[in-house]
XYZ file of C-alpha atoms in Angstrom:
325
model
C 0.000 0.000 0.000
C 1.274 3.442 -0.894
C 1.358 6.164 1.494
C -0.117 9.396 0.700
C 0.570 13.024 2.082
C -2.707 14.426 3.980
C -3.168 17.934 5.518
C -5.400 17.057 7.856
C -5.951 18.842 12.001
C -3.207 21.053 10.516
C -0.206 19.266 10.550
C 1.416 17.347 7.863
C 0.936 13.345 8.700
C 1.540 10.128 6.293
C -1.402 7.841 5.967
C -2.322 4.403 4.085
C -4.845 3.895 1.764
C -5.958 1.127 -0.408
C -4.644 0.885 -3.679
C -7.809 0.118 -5.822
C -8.598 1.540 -8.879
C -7.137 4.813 -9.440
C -5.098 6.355 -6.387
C -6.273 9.606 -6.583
C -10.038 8.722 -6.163
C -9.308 6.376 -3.381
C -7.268 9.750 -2.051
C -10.858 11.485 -2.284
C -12.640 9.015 -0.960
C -10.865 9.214 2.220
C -10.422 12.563 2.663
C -14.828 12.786 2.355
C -14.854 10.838 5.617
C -13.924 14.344 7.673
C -12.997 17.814 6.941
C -10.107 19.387 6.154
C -8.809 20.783 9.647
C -7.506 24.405 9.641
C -3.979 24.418 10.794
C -4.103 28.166 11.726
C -7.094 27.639 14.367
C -5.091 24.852 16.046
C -7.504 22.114 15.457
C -6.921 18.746 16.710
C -9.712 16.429 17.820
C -9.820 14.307 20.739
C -10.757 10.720 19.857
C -10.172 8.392 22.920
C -14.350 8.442 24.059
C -12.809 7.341 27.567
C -10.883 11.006 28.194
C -14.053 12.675 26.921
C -16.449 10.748 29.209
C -14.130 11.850 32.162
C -13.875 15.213 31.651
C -17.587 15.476 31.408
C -17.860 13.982 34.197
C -15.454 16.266 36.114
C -17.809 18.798 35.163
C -20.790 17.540 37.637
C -23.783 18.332 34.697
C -27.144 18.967 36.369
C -29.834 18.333 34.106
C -31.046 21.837 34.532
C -27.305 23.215 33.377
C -26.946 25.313 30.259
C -22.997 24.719 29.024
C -21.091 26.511 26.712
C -18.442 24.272 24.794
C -15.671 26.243 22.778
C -14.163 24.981 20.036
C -16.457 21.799 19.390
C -15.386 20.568 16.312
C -17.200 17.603 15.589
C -18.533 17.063 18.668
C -17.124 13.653 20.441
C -17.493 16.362 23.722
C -20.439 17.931 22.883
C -22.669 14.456 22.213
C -21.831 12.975 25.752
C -22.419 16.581 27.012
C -26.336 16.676 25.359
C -26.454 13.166 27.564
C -26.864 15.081 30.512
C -27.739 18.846 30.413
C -30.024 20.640 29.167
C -28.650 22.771 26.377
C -25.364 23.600 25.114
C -24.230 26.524 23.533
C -21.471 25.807 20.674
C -19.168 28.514 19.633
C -17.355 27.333 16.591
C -15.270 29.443 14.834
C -14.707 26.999 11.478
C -18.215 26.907 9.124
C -17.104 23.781 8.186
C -17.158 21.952 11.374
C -20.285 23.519 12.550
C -21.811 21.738 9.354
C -20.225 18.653 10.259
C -21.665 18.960 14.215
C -25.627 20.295 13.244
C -25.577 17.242 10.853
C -24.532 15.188 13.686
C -27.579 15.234 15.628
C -29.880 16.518 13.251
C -33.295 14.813 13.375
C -31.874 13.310 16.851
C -33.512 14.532 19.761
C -30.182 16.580 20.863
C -30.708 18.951 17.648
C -33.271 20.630 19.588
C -30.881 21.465 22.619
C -27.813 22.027 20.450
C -27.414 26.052 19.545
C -24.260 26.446 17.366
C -22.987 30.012 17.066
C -20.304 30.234 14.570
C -17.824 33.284 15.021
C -15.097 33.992 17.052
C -15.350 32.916 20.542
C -13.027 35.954 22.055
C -14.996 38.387 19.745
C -18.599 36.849 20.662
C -21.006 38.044 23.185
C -21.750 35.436 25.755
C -25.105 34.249 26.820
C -25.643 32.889 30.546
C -24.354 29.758 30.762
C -23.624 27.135 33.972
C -20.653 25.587 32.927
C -18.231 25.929 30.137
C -16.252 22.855 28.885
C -13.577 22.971 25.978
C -11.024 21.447 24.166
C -9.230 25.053 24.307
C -7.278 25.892 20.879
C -3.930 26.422 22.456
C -3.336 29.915 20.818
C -6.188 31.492 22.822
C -5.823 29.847 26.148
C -4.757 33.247 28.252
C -7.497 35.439 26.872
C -10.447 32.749 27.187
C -9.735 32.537 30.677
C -9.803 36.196 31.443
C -13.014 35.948 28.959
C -14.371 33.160 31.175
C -13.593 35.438 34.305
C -15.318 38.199 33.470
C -17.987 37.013 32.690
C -20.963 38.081 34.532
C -23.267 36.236 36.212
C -20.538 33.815 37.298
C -20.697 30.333 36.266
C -20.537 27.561 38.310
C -17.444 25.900 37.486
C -15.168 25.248 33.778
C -13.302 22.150 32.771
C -10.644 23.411 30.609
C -8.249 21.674 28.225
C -4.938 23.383 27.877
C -1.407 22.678 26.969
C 0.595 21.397 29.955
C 3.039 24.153 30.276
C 0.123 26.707 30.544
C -2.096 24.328 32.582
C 1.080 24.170 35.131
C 0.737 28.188 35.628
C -2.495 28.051 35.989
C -1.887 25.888 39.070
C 1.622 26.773 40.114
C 2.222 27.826 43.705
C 4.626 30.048 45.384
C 8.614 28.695 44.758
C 7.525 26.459 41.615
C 9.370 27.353 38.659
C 6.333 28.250 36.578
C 5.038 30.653 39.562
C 4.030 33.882 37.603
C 2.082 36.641 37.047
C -0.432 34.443 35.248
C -1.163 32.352 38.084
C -1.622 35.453 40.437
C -4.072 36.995 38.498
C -6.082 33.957 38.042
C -5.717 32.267 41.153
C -6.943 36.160 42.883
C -10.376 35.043 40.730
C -10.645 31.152 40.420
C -10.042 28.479 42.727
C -7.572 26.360 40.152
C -7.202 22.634 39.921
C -6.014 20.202 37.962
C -7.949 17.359 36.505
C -5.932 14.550 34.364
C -3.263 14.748 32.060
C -3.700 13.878 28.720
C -1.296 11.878 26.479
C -0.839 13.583 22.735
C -1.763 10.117 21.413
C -5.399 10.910 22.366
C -5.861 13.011 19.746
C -5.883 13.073 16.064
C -3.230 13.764 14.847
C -0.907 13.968 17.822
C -0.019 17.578 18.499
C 3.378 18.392 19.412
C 3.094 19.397 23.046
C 1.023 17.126 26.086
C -2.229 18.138 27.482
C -3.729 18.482 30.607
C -6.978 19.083 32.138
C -7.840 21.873 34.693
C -11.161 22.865 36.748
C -11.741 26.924 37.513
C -14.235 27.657 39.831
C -14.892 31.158 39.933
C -14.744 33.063 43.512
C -18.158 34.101 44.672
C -18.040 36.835 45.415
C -15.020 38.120 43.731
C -12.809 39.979 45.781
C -13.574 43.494 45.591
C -10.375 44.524 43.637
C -9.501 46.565 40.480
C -8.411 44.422 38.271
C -6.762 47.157 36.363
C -4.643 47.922 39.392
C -3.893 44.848 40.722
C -2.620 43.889 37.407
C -0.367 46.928 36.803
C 0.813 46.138 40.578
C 1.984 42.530 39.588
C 3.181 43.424 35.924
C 5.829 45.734 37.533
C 6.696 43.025 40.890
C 6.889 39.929 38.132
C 9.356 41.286 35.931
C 11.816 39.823 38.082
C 9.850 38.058 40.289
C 12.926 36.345 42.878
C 14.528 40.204 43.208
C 12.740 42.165 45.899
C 9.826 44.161 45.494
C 12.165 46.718 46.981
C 14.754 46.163 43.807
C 11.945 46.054 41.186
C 10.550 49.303 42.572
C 13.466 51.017 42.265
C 14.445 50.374 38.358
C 14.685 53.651 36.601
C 11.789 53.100 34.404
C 9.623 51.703 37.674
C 10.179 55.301 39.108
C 9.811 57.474 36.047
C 6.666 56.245 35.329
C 5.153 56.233 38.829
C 6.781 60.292 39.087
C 5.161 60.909 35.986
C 1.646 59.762 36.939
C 2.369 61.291 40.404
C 2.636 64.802 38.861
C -0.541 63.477 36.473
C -2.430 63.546 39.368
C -1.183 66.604 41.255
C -1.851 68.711 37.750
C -5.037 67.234 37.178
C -6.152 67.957 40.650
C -4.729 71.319 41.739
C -2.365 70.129 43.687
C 0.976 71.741 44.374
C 3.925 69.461 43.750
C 6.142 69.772 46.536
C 10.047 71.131 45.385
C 11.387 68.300 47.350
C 9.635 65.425 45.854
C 11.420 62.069 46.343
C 9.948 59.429 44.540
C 12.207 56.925 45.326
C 11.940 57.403 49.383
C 8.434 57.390 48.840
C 8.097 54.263 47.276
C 10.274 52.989 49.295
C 8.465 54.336 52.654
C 5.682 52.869 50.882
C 7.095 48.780 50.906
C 8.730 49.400 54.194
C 5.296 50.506 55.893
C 3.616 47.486 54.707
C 6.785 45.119 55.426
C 7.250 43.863 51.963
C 10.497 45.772 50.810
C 12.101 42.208 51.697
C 9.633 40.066 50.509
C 9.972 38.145 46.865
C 6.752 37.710 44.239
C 8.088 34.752 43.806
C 7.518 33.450 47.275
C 3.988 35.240 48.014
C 1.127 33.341 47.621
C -2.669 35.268 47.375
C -3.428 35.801 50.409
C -0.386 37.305 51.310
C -0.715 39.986 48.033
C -4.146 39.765 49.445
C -3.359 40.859 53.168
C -1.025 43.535 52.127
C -2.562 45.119 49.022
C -5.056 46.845 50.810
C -2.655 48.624 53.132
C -0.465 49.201 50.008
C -3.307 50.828 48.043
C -4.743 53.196 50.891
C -0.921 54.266 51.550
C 0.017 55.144 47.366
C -3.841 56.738 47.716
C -2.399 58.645 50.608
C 0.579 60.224 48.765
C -1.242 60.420 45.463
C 0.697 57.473 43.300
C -0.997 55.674 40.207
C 0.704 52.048 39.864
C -1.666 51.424 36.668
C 0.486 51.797 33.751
């Protein structure tokens, strides 16, 4: 048997076919048995029905539950998924797969609970939903969790497929290597844990990188924190994130841009700026007061950021400081 090229999930994989009759119409033939995959949206389907019937059942359905399923493709998750909830909302980016999922359970009694919106998933307005489940294309794994997170009313829970490395920052903890700024924002908004791993073998075709499988539960309530500022806080104390926050506070950029805003907010305000403004000393003043000038971000877990960013935002209120850019 000769072995033909095939551009299929988007990557570039040798398969066998039989050789009767003419090759290329045995070529055809094959190919009609599934769509082409588009390599740009990262599409590779999971086939082993056992890894799909546990992460669906990681997801405790209710039979009341409305879930939202990204990237379906041709639905191995979304078929055991209609098993158990109520509806399920579809956002598929690719036409063609949508096709191949509506004609999946058409005139089944699933068709009737199955609404497929086709578009971009970071670009589409989100109905309410109870619990999102999703073979995540890798590419847009940071952004649909922040998505997922914002999200309002707050779902009850998501079961997430990722690539390991990410899945591993989503869960790291204070002194692991893959501790970062990524796992501090989400972790401030989402209880974060992980599921299963998942071999590359159970999909088709093998991707390069493993998988693994992680639960976010969204706090309720949230805590009642700026996201805006919180972020710009841990942008500036992750850049290097084993110095102290006393050393990354004192970089030369760190200090312009916090005098800048500083005098911002004294112009903007009619406020005098004092002739013998120190930025440095303040900032400094400002970590001291709150007894992190010592401390590493690589060491602090939430609720210490927690604990302290309170008092640290009430003093850099007090002297009039922005830490948002």
């Amino acid at each position: 048997m000769p072995k033909v090229k095939s551009q299929k999930f988007g990557y570039s994989h040798e398969r066998k076919v039989n050789n009767v009759g003419n090759g290329n119409k045995s070529s055809e033939a094959a190919r009609s048995l599934a769509p082409l995959f588009n390599k740009d949206l990262g599409q590779h389907i999971l086939k082993n029905p056992l890894v799909a019937q546990g992460i669906v059942e990681k997801a405790g359905l209710k039979s009341t539950d409305t879930v939202l399923e990204v990237g379906p493709g041709t639905g191995n998750l979304t078929v055991r998924i209609l098993e158990t909830a109520k509806k399920v909302i579809a956002v598929e980016m690719d036409p063609r797969l949508s096709a191949e999922l509506s004609k999946r359970v058409q005139g089944k009694p699933e068709q009737k609970r199955l609404n497929i919106m086709v578009g971009d998933f970071l670009k589409t307005d989100l109905p309410y939903f109870d619990v999102c489940i999703s073979n995540t294309p890798y590419q847009i794994s940071s952004p649909l969790v922040f998505k997922l997170l914002e999200h309002r009313p707050l779902f009850r829970c998501a079961i997430l497929m990722f690539q390991r490395e990410f899945a591993m920052r989503l869960i790291a903890k204070p002194g692991d290597n893959l501790y970062c700024r990524l796992s501090v924002n989400v972790q401030l908004y989402a209880k974060v844990d992980h599921i299963m791993k998942v071999g590359r073998n159970n999909f088709k075709p093998p991707p390069q990188v493993e998988s693994s499988v992680v639960r976010i539960e969204p706090r309720n309530p949230p805590p009642p924190i700026s996201f805006k500022e919180w972020d710009g806080l841990m942008r500036i104390i992750f850049v290097r994130k084993n110095k102290t926050l006393a050393a990354s506070f004192k970089t030369t950029s760190v200090l312009q841009i916090i005098e800048n805003n500083y005098k911002t907010f004294c112009s903007t305000n009619d406020m005098m700026i004092e002739d013998t403004l120190n930025i440095k000393a303040k900032v400094i003043s400002v970590l001291q007061s709150v007894n992190m000038a010592e401390s590493r971000a690589s060491k602090l877990d939430i609720d210490d950021f927690l604990k302290q960013t309170f008092t640290f935002v009430n003093i850099i209120i007090e002297v009039r400081m922005s830490l948002l850019k």
